[in-house]
Amino acid sequence: MESAESVGTRTRTNLWQRLLRRHLITVATASLLVLAIAMNAILQSDFFTPSVIRSNLTSFVPLVVAAVAQTIVILAGGIDLSLGVIITLVDVVVVRLIGTSSSPTVLALCLGAGLAVGALAGLVNGIAVAVIRLQPIVATFATSFIWSGLSLLVMPRPGGQVPTFFYRGYRQVFLGIPVAAWIIAGVLVLWLIIKRLPLGRYIYAVGGNQQAAYATGINESGVKIASYVLCGVFAAIAGLCIVADTATGDPFVGAPFTLTSITAVVIGGTRLTGGVGDAGNSVIGAIILGLVTNIIFFANVPSFYQEFIFGVIVVAALAGAGMLTTRRRSS
């Protein structure tokens, strides 16, 4: 007969095992983050200095926000292959509208216009997917050409400028914390608010089982449209961050963000079929990718290997997620 002590020990062990299985993806993602930080620290002796931390966060912000944008539509059972081009469109529209003005009022209006452009692009994507009933990959791949053409129409070549106080402010510190970190925190707070609203629950429900969601009275078309609009708004925020970072417009600047945002989502453990995942983990995934880019640079790895490495990361993350799902089903 087992003693009370042995029973208690086994119970605690089983509890820890259940907690580990439940949060395995989060633990794995956090472990990758620690590994990436350690490798950066080895390659960069000044990695933990305030100036380097601020510089890294400043360059990571656009991908972090783009990853949150992509997560929202993927959770709803979609995907956005036009996300990078929406970022580009917002970038060039805002810079073109600013022109040579240095007025804070004009800047605020232009930033608002950029958010509206992102929301409108997301609305078009949502209608194409939820109303016209095109497959998300097909719909957003098609609209990406529209947004790309508009970007080139607005600004055929890189150029323009923004007020000095705007891009300098983006690199500043507020209350001892880099502005970039405040932006990341703000985006996470927005996500937490969305997640706790009925819309957030509907996004998970539609992505998890569209037929069941419809049977319970959820307007699945409306939820999908809303998810794409939110994606467009967050993509616009990423575009505004790029404007602040580069202080100029570029009709090609957003191209890499489509692949990298999906990669960050996969690293964060969000299921590409929808319904399972969290944008918070995607933020960690985006930071990991930023750190990997640093590793490639400081290890003197040729830059053309970057996409190959990202591809390997995606395949490894998908394989790991698939093995985890299979293990859960078998148990």
GROMACS .gro file of C-alpha atoms in nm:
model
  331
    1MET     CA    1   0.000   0.000   0.000
    2GLU     CA    2   0.139   0.339  -0.103
    3SER     CA    3   0.218   0.595   0.160
    4ALA     CA    4   0.051   0.934   0.160
    5GLU     CA    5   0.389   1.091   0.081
    6SER     CA    6   0.443   0.881  -0.234
    7VAL     CA    7   0.089   0.950  -0.354
    8GLY     CA    8   0.143   1.323  -0.302
    9THR     CA    9   0.473   1.312  -0.489
   10ARG     CA   10   0.316   1.128  -0.783
   11THR     CA   11   0.025   1.373  -0.790
   12ARG     CA   12   0.262   1.672  -0.802
   13THR     CA   13   0.464   1.502  -1.077
   14ASN     CA   14   0.152   1.438  -1.284
   15LEU     CA   15   0.045   1.799  -1.232
   16TRP     CA   16   0.377   1.929  -1.359
   17GLN     CA   17   0.360   1.694  -1.658
   18ARG     CA   18   0.010   1.817  -1.747
   19LEU     CA   19   0.118   2.180  -1.714
   20LEU     CA   20   0.424   2.115  -1.931
   21ARG     CA   21   0.216   1.946  -2.202
   22ARG     CA   22  -0.038   2.227  -2.196
   23HIS     CA   23   0.226   2.499  -2.227
   24LEU     CA   24   0.488   2.305  -2.423
   25ILE     CA   25   0.479   2.541  -2.723
   26THR     CA   26   0.522   2.846  -2.500
   27VAL     CA   27   0.812   2.679  -2.318
   28ALA     CA   28   0.973   2.578  -2.649
   29THR     CA   29   0.934   2.930  -2.791
   30ALA     CA   30   1.078   3.087  -2.476
   31SER     CA   31   1.370   2.842  -2.490
   32LEU     CA   32   1.443   2.944  -2.849
   33LEU     CA   33   1.435   3.308  -2.741
   34VAL     CA   34   1.687   3.243  -2.463
   35LEU     CA   35   1.911   3.053  -2.708
   36ALA     CA   36   1.893   3.335  -2.965
   37ILE     CA   37   1.976   3.593  -2.697
   38ALA     CA   38   2.272   3.384  -2.577
   39MET     CA   39   2.411   3.351  -2.930
   40ASN     CA   40   2.375   3.725  -2.987
   41ALA     CA   41   2.554   3.793  -2.659
   42ILE     CA   42   2.842   3.569  -2.769
   43LEU     CA   43   2.871   3.739  -3.109
   44GLN     CA   44   2.818   4.094  -2.975
   45SER     CA   45   3.014   4.192  -2.667
   46ASP     CA   46   2.797   4.503  -2.623
   47PHE     CA   47   2.465   4.324  -2.682
   48PHE     CA   48   2.320   4.412  -2.340
   49THR     CA   49   2.415   4.780  -2.349
   50PRO     CA   50   2.117   5.022  -2.350
   51SER     CA   51   2.202   5.164  -2.693
   52VAL     CA   52   2.214   4.821  -2.859
   53ILE     CA   53   1.895   4.707  -2.687
   54ARG     CA   54   1.719   5.024  -2.804
   55SER     CA   55   1.853   4.979  -3.158
   56ASN     CA   56   1.739   4.616  -3.172
   57LEU     CA   57   1.391   4.692  -3.040
   58THR     CA   58   1.354   4.977  -3.288
   59SER     CA   59   1.433   4.747  -3.580
   60PHE     CA   60   1.220   4.460  -3.444
   61VAL     CA   61   0.897   4.658  -3.394
   62PRO     CA   62   0.761   4.644  -3.754
   63LEU     CA   63   0.791   4.264  -3.767
   64VAL     CA   64   0.644   4.229  -3.418
   65VAL     CA   65   0.335   4.427  -3.519
   66ALA     CA   66   0.312   4.246  -3.854
   67ALA     CA   67   0.323   3.912  -3.670
   68VAL     CA   68   0.030   4.018  -3.453
   69ALA     CA   69  -0.160   4.122  -3.767
   70GLN     CA   70  -0.096   3.788  -3.936
   71THR     CA   71  -0.188   3.595  -3.621
   72ILE     CA   72  -0.535   3.749  -3.608
   73VAL     CA   73  -0.636   3.633  -3.956
   74ILE     CA   74  -0.473   3.292  -3.914
   75LEU     CA   75  -0.661   3.236  -3.588
   76ALA     CA   76  -0.983   3.308  -3.781
   77GLY     CA   77  -0.894   3.041  -4.036
   78GLY     CA   78  -0.745   3.272  -4.298
   79ILE     CA   79  -0.407   3.403  -4.406
   80ASP     CA   80  -0.290   3.731  -4.559
   81LEU     CA   81  -0.034   3.711  -4.838
   82SER     CA   82  -0.082   4.082  -4.907
   83LEU     CA   83   0.026   4.194  -4.560
   84GLY     CA   84   0.373   4.306  -4.666
   85VAL     CA   85   0.235   4.506  -4.957
   86ILE     CA   86  -0.024   4.673  -4.732
   87ILE     CA   87   0.267   4.782  -4.513
   88THR     CA   88   0.435   4.924  -4.822
   89LEU     CA   89   0.118   5.104  -4.934
   90VAL     CA   90   0.077   5.270  -4.594
   91ASP     CA   91   0.445   5.367  -4.594
   92VAL     CA   92   0.437   5.547  -4.929
   93VAL     CA   93   0.092   5.704  -4.880
   94VAL     CA   94   0.191   5.858  -4.546
   95VAL     CA   95   0.524   5.990  -4.675
   96ARG     CA   96   0.358   6.131  -4.988
   97LEU     CA   97   0.087   6.302  -4.783
   98ILE     CA   98   0.339   6.454  -4.544
   99GLY     CA   99   0.531   6.607  -4.833
  100THR     CA  100   0.756   6.878  -4.698
  101SER     CA  101   0.537   6.967  -4.399
  102SER     CA  102   0.682   6.968  -4.049
  103SER     CA  103   0.353   7.046  -3.874
  104PRO     CA  104   0.256   6.806  -3.591
  105THR     CA  105  -0.109   6.850  -3.691
  106VAL     CA  106  -0.040   6.751  -4.050
  107LEU     CA  107   0.167   6.456  -3.928
  108ALA     CA  108  -0.116   6.336  -3.703
  109LEU     CA  109  -0.366   6.359  -3.990
  110CYS     CA  110  -0.130   6.169  -4.221
  111LEU     CA  111  -0.078   5.895  -3.963
  112GLY     CA  112  -0.455   5.867  -3.927
  113ALA     CA  113  -0.484   5.842  -4.305
  114GLY     CA  114  -0.229   5.560  -4.299
  115LEU     CA  115  -0.439   5.366  -4.048
  116ALA     CA  116  -0.746   5.422  -4.266
  117VAL     CA  117  -0.560   5.290  -4.572
  118GLY     CA  118  -0.465   4.975  -4.383
  119ALA     CA  119  -0.820   4.923  -4.258
  120LEU     CA  120  -0.963   4.974  -4.608
  121ALA     CA  121  -0.718   4.727  -4.760
  122GLY     CA  122  -0.810   4.476  -4.490
  123LEU     CA  123  -1.180   4.535  -4.560
  124VAL     CA  124  -1.129   4.458  -4.929
  125ASN     CA  125  -0.941   4.139  -4.839
  126GLY     CA  126  -1.214   4.039  -4.595
  127ILE     CA  127  -1.490   4.092  -4.850
  128ALA     CA  128  -1.298   3.888  -5.108
  129VAL     CA  129  -1.266   3.600  -4.860
  130ALA     CA  130  -1.595   3.611  -4.669
  131VAL     CA  131  -1.842   3.751  -4.924
  132ILE     CA  132  -1.702   3.653  -5.264
  133ARG     CA  133  -1.587   3.326  -5.104
  134LEU     CA  134  -1.240   3.313  -5.256
  135GLN     CA  135  -0.981   3.102  -5.082
  136PRO     CA  136  -0.775   3.327  -4.848
  137ILE     CA  137  -0.449   3.240  -5.022
  138VAL     CA  138  -0.594   3.318  -5.366
  139ALA     CA  139  -0.777   3.632  -5.255
  140THR     CA  140  -0.488   3.795  -5.072
  141PHE     CA  141  -0.236   3.689  -5.336
  142ALA     CA  142  -0.453   3.864  -5.596
  143THR     CA  143  -0.505   4.179  -5.390
  144SER     CA  144  -0.131   4.198  -5.323
  145PHE     CA  145  -0.086   4.295  -5.688
  146ILE     CA  146  -0.346   4.569  -5.648
  147TRP     CA  147  -0.176   4.715  -5.340
  148SER     CA  148   0.165   4.681  -5.506
  149GLY     CA  149   0.044   4.867  -5.816
  150LEU     CA  150  -0.107   5.143  -5.604
  151SER     CA  151   0.218   5.174  -5.409
  152LEU     CA  152   0.416   5.223  -5.728
  153LEU     CA  153   0.156   5.469  -5.853
  154VAL     CA  154   0.187   5.676  -5.535
  155MET     CA  155   0.568   5.657  -5.523
  156PRO     CA  156   0.750   5.495  -5.819
  157ARG     CA  157   1.089   5.510  -5.645
  158PRO     CA  158   1.217   5.557  -5.290
  159GLY     CA  159   1.206   5.915  -5.167
  160GLY     CA  160   1.032   6.172  -4.954
  161GLN     CA  161   1.095   6.270  -4.596
  162VAL     CA  162   0.923   6.303  -4.260
  163PRO     CA  163   0.958   6.565  -3.984
  164THR     CA  164   1.278   6.533  -3.785
  165PHE     CA  165   1.098   6.515  -3.451
  166PHE     CA  166   0.903   6.210  -3.572
  167TYR     CA  167   1.192   5.979  -3.652
  168ARG     CA  168   1.404   6.109  -3.366
  169GLY     CA  169   1.120   6.053  -3.122
  170TYR     CA  170   1.091   5.693  -3.241
  171ARG     CA  171   1.445   5.629  -3.118
  172GLN     CA  172   1.406   5.804  -2.783
  173VAL     CA  173   1.354   5.675  -2.430
  174PHE     CA  174   1.041   5.754  -2.230
  175LEU     CA  175   1.037   5.696  -1.852
  176GLY     CA  176   1.358   5.499  -1.888
  177ILE     CA  177   1.210   5.262  -2.146
  178PRO     CA  178   1.268   5.281  -2.525
  179VAL     CA  179   0.972   5.411  -2.725
  180ALA     CA  180   0.992   5.092  -2.932
  181ALA     CA  181   0.927   4.886  -2.619
  182TRP     CA  182   0.625   5.104  -2.539
  183ILE     CA  183   0.490   5.037  -2.888
  184ILE     CA  184   0.531   4.661  -2.845
  185ALA     CA  185   0.360   4.680  -2.506
  186GLY     CA  186   0.078   4.887  -2.654
  187VAL     CA  187   0.024   4.636  -2.934
  188LEU     CA  188   0.011   4.351  -2.682
  189VAL     CA  189  -0.243   4.542  -2.472
  190LEU     CA  190  -0.457   4.597  -2.782
  191TRP     CA  191  -0.439   4.225  -2.856
  192LEU     CA  192  -0.540   4.134  -2.500
  193ILE     CA  193  -0.838   4.369  -2.526
  194ILE     CA  194  -0.944   4.214  -2.858
  195LYS     CA  195  -0.895   3.864  -2.718
  196ARG     CA  196  -1.126   3.932  -2.425
  197LEU     CA  197  -1.397   4.096  -2.633
  198PRO     CA  198  -1.674   3.882  -2.788
  199LEU     CA  199  -1.503   3.937  -3.124
  200GLY     CA  200  -1.188   3.769  -2.992
  201ARG     CA  201  -1.382   3.464  -2.879
  202TYR     CA  202  -1.563   3.454  -3.213
  203ILE     CA  203  -1.231   3.464  -3.400
  204TYR     CA  204  -1.113   3.155  -3.211
  205ALA     CA  205  -1.449   2.984  -3.262
  206VAL     CA  206  -1.464   3.047  -3.638
  207GLY     CA  207  -1.103   2.940  -3.686
  208GLY     CA  208  -1.148   2.629  -3.474
  209ASN     CA  209  -1.469   2.502  -3.633
  210GLN     CA  210  -1.650   2.725  -3.879
  211GLN     CA  211  -1.959   2.503  -3.910
  212ALA     CA  212  -2.001   2.474  -3.533
  213ALA     CA  213  -1.956   2.850  -3.494
  214TYR     CA  214  -2.224   2.913  -3.756
  215ALA     CA  215  -2.457   2.666  -3.584
  216THR     CA  216  -2.428   2.862  -3.258
  217GLY     CA  217  -2.537   3.182  -3.432
  218ILE     CA  218  -2.198   3.344  -3.490
  219ASN     CA  219  -2.182   3.556  -3.806
  220GLU     CA  220  -1.875   3.385  -3.947
  221SER     CA  221  -1.857   3.614  -4.251
  222GLY     CA  222  -1.861   3.922  -4.030
  223VAL     CA  223  -1.595   3.774  -3.803
  224LYS     CA  224  -1.367   3.698  -4.097
  225ILE     CA  225  -1.411   4.048  -4.239
  226ALA     CA  226  -1.338   4.196  -3.897
  227SER     CA  227  -1.023   3.984  -3.865
  228TYR     CA  228  -0.892   4.114  -4.198
  229VAL     CA  229  -0.976   4.474  -4.105
  230LEU     CA  230  -0.785   4.431  -3.778
  231CYS     CA  231  -0.499   4.275  -3.972
  232GLY     CA  232  -0.497   4.579  -4.201
  233VAL     CA  233  -0.492   4.819  -3.906
  234PHE     CA  234  -0.201   4.639  -3.739
  235ALA     CA  235  -0.022   4.622  -4.075
  236ALA     CA  236  -0.069   4.998  -4.100
  237ILE     CA  237   0.087   5.042  -3.755
  238ALA     CA  238   0.385   4.838  -3.878
  239GLY     CA  239   0.404   5.064  -4.183
  240LEU     CA  240   0.402   5.375  -3.965
  241CYS     CA  241   0.685   5.229  -3.758
  242ILE     CA  242   0.885   5.176  -4.076
  243VAL     CA  243   0.822   5.537  -4.177
  244ALA     CA  244   0.953   5.648  -3.838
  245ASP     CA  245   1.253   5.416  -3.862
  246THR     CA  246   1.361   5.496  -4.219
  247ALA     CA  247   1.233   5.859  -4.235
  248THR     CA  248   1.148   5.805  -4.601
  249GLY     CA  249   0.915   5.617  -4.835
  250ASP     CA  250   0.996   5.303  -5.031
  251PRO     CA  251   0.756   5.118  -5.267
  252PHE     CA  252   0.930   4.788  -5.194
  253VAL     CA  253   1.000   4.813  -4.821
  254GLY     CA  254   0.726   4.576  -4.701
  255ALA     CA  255   0.796   4.283  -4.933
  256PRO     CA  256   0.983   4.064  -4.679
  257PHE     CA  257   0.717   4.098  -4.409
  258THR     CA  258   0.468   3.855  -4.560
  259LEU     CA  259   0.701   3.555  -4.525
  260THR     CA  260   0.862   3.667  -4.200
  261SER     CA  261   0.527   3.739  -4.032
  262ILE     CA  262   0.403   3.390  -4.118
  263THR     CA  263   0.733   3.247  -3.994
  264ALA     CA  264   0.695   3.433  -3.663
  265VAL     CA  265   0.340   3.300  -3.626
  266VAL     CA  266   0.458   2.943  -3.685
  267ILE     CA  267   0.746   2.978  -3.439
  268GLY     CA  268   0.497   3.110  -3.185
  269GLY     CA  269   0.295   2.790  -3.215
  270THR     CA  270  -0.022   2.924  -3.376
  271ARG     CA  271  -0.191   2.652  -3.579
  272LEU     CA  272  -0.206   2.755  -3.947
  273THR     CA  273  -0.549   2.593  -3.979
  274GLY     CA  274  -0.684   2.841  -3.723
  275GLY     CA  275  -0.843   2.841  -3.380
  276VAL     CA  276  -0.533   2.766  -3.172
  277GLY     CA  277  -0.255   3.005  -3.078
  278ASP     CA  278  -0.183   3.346  -2.935
  279ALA     CA  279  -0.039   3.670  -3.071
  280GLY     CA  280   0.179   3.701  -2.761
  281ASN     CA  281   0.376   3.396  -2.870
  282SER     CA  282   0.397   3.540  -3.222
  283VAL     CA  283   0.562   3.849  -3.074
  284ILE     CA  284   0.827   3.624  -2.922
  285GLY     CA  285   0.860   3.450  -3.260
  286ALA     CA  286   0.916   3.785  -3.431
  287ILE     CA  287   1.184   3.884  -3.181
  288ILE     CA  288   1.353   3.547  -3.234
  289LEU     CA  289   1.362   3.612  -3.609
  290GLY     CA  290   1.510   3.956  -3.549
  291LEU     CA  291   1.779   3.801  -3.332
  292VAL     CA  292   1.843   3.532  -3.596
  293THR     CA  293   1.896   3.810  -3.851
  294ASN     CA  294   2.154   3.962  -3.616
  295ILE     CA  295   2.325   3.625  -3.580
  296ILE     CA  296   2.344   3.588  -3.958
  297PHE     CA  297   2.499   3.934  -3.987
  298PHE     CA  298   2.752   3.909  -3.704
  299ALA     CA  299   2.848   3.552  -3.794
  300ASN     CA  300   2.932   3.678  -4.145
  301VAL     CA  301   2.684   3.439  -4.307
  302PRO     CA  302   2.599   3.555  -4.663
  303SER     CA  303   2.269   3.744  -4.658
  304PHE     CA  304   2.118   3.535  -4.939
  305TYR     CA  305   2.105   3.241  -4.695
  306GLN     CA  306   1.859   3.432  -4.475
  307GLU     CA  307   1.542   3.316  -4.654
  308PHE     CA  308   1.679   2.961  -4.665
  309ILE     CA  309   1.737   2.969  -4.289
  310PHE     CA  310   1.389   3.114  -4.229
  311GLY     CA  311   1.245   2.838  -4.448
  312VAL     CA  312   1.424   2.573  -4.243
  313ILE     CA  313   1.289   2.733  -3.926
  314VAL     CA  314   0.932   2.723  -4.063
  315VAL     CA  315   0.962   2.356  -4.165
  316ALA     CA  316   1.111   2.264  -3.826
  317ALA     CA  317   0.840   2.455  -3.639
  318LEU     CA  318   0.562   2.298  -3.846
  319ALA     CA  319   0.712   1.952  -3.799
  320GLY     CA  320   0.736   2.008  -3.425
  321ALA     CA  321   0.377   2.132  -3.405
  322GLY     CA  322   0.258   1.834  -3.609
  323MET     CA  323   0.440   1.587  -3.384
  324LEU     CA  324   0.294   1.757  -3.077
  325THR     CA  325  -0.059   1.738  -3.218
  326THR     CA  326  -0.016   1.369  -3.305
  327ARG     CA  327   0.118   1.295  -2.957
  328ARG     CA  328  -0.176   1.472  -2.793
  329ARG     CA  329  -0.427   1.277  -3.003
  330SER     CA  330  -0.260   0.945  -2.926
  331SER     CA  331  -0.259   1.022  -2.554
   0.00000   0.00000   0.00000
